[in-house]
Tab-separated table of C-alpha atoms in Angstrom:
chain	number	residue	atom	x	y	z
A	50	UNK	CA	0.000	0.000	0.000
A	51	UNK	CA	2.581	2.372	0.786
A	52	UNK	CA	4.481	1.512	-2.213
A	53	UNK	CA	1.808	2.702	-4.345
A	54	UNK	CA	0.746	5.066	-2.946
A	55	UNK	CA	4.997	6.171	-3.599
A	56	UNK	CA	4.408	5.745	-6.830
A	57	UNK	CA	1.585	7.778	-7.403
A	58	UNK	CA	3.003	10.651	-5.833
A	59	UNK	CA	6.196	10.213	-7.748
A	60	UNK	CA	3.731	10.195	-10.900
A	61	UNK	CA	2.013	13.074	-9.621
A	62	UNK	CA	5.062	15.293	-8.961
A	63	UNK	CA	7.156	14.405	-12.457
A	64	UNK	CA	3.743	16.063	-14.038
A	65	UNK	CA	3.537	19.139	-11.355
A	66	UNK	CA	4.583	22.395	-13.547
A	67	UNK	CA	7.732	23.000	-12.329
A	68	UNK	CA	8.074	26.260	-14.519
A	69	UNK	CA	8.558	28.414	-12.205
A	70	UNK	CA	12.226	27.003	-10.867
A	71	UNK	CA	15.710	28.633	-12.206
A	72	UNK	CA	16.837	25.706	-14.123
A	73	UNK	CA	19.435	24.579	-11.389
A	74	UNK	CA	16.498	24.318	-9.376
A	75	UNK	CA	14.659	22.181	-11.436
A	76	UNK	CA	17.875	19.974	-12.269
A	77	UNK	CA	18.340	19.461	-8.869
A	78	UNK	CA	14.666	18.597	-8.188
A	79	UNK	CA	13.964	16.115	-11.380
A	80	UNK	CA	17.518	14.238	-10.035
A	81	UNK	CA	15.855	14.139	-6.728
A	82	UNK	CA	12.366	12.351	-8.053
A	83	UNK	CA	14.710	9.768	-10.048
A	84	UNK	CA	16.017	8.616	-6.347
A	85	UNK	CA	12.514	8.787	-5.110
A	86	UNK	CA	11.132	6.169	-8.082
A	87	UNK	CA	14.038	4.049	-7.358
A	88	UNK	CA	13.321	4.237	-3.253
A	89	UNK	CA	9.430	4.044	-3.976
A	90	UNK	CA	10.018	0.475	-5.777
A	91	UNK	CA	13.037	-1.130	-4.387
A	92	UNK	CA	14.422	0.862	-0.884
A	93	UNK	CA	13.073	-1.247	2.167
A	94	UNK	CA	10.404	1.291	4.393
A	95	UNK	CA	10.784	2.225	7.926
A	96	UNK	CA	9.336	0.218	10.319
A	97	UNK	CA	6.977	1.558	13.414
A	98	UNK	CA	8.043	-0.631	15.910
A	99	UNK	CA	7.631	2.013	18.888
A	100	UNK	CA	4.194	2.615	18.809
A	101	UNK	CA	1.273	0.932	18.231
A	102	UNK	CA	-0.879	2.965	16.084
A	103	UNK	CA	-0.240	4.250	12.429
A	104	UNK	CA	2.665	6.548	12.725
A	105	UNK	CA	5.048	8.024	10.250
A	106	UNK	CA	8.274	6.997	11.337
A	107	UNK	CA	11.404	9.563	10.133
A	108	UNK	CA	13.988	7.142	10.245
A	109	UNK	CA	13.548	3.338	12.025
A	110	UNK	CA	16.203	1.518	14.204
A	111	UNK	CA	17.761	-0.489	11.157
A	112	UNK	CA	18.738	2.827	9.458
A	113	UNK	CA	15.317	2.734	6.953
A	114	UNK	CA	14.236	5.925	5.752
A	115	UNK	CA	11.222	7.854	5.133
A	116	UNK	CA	10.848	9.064	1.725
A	117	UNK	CA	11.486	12.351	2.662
A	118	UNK	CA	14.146	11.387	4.953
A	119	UNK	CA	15.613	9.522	2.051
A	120	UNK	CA	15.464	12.514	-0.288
A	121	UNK	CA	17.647	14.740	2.545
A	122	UNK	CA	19.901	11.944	2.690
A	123	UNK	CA	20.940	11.153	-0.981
A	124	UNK	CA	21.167	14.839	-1.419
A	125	UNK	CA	24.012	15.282	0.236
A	126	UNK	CA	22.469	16.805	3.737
A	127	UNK	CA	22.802	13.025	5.813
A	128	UNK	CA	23.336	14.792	9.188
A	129	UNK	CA	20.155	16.548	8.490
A	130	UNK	CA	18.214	13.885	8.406
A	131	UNK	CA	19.503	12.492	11.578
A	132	UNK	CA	19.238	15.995	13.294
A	133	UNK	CA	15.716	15.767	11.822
A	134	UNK	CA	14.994	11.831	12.988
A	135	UNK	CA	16.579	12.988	16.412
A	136	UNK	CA	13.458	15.986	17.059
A	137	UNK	CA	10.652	14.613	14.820
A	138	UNK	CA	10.943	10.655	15.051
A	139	UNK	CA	7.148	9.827	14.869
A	140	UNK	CA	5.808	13.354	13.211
A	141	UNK	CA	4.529	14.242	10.454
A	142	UNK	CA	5.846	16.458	7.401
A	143	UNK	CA	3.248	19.560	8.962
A	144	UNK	CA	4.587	18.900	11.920
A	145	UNK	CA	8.143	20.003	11.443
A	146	UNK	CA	6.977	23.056	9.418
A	147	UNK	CA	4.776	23.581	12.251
A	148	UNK	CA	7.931	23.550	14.295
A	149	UNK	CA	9.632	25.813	12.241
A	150	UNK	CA	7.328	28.453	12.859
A	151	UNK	CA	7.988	28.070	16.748
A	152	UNK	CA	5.320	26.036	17.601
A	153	UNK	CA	6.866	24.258	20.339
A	154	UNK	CA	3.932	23.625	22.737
A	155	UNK	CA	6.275	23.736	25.790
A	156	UNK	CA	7.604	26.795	27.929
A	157	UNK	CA	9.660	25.089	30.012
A	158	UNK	CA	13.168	27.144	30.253
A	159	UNK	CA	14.521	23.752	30.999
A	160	UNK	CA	13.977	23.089	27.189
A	161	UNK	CA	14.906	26.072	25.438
A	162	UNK	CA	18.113	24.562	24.369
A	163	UNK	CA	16.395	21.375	22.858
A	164	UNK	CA	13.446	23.623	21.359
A	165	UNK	CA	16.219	25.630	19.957
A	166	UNK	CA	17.453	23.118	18.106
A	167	UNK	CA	14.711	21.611	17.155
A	168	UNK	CA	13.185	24.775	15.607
A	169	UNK	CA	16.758	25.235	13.715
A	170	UNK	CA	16.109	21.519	12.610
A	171	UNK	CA	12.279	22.157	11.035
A	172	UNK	CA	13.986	25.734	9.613
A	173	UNK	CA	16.635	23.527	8.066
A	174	UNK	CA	13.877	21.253	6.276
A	175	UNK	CA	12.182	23.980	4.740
A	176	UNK	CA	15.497	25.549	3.389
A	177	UNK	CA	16.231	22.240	2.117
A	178	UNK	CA	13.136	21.507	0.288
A	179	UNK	CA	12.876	25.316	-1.103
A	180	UNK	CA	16.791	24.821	-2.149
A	181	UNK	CA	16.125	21.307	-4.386
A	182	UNK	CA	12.168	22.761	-6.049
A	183	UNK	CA	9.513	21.493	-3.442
A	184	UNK	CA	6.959	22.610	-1.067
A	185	UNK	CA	6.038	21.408	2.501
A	186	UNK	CA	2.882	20.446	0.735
A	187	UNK	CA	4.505	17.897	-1.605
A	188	UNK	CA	6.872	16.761	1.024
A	189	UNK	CA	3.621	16.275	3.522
A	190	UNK	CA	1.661	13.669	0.067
């Protein structure tokens, strides 16, 4: 199911109107939706083995990526994705742009260290997907 539903969104964003990207932009982008066929038909999935209901997991315990998380990854920006597993294991894509925005949902001054960072993390995702041609929208399919 998940596979498919990959592939469709793979299908989906090869025929989104990309027109508006500088052409390094777009390169960038197009090389990035080659990786994500390849990952949508033959890259083994993350596993939710932490909790029991229907969770996207970022990256799992064997090293399996997300799709997004993938994307980050064989881009070049690998410690990004763990900085990004590290704060946003089990949430979703609206999530971490929800983060970005500094919705932390916590004022504990205990935290403001870890909120930091996890606010530069969700910044950093939205500079990355801005930087290769896509939207939190896309990313979130």
């Amino acid at each position: 199911r998940i596979r498919t539903h990959l592939q469709y969104v793979c299908h989906m964003l090869q025929h989104v109107a990309a027109q508006k990207l500088c052409q390094p932009k777009h390169d960038r982008r197009s090389k990035l939706l080659e990786h994500l066929q390849h990952y949508s038909k033959y890259a083994p999935l993350p596993m939710n083995n932490c909790l029991a209901t229907r969770t996207p997991i970022f990256i799992d315990k064997a090293g399996n990526a997300c799709a997004v998380a993938h994307l980050v990854r064989v881009s070049g920006h690998y410690a990004l994705a763990e900085k990004l597993d590290i704060h946003f294991h089990t949430s979703s894509i609206e999530e971490i742009a929800m983060a970005s925005q500094g919705s932390l949902g916590d004022d504990s001054k205990s935290k403001v260290g870890a909120h930091s960072e996890r606010t530069q993390a969700a910044v950093q995702l939205l500079r990355w997907a801005k930087t290769y041609g896509f939207t939190i929208a896309e990313l979130s399919l």
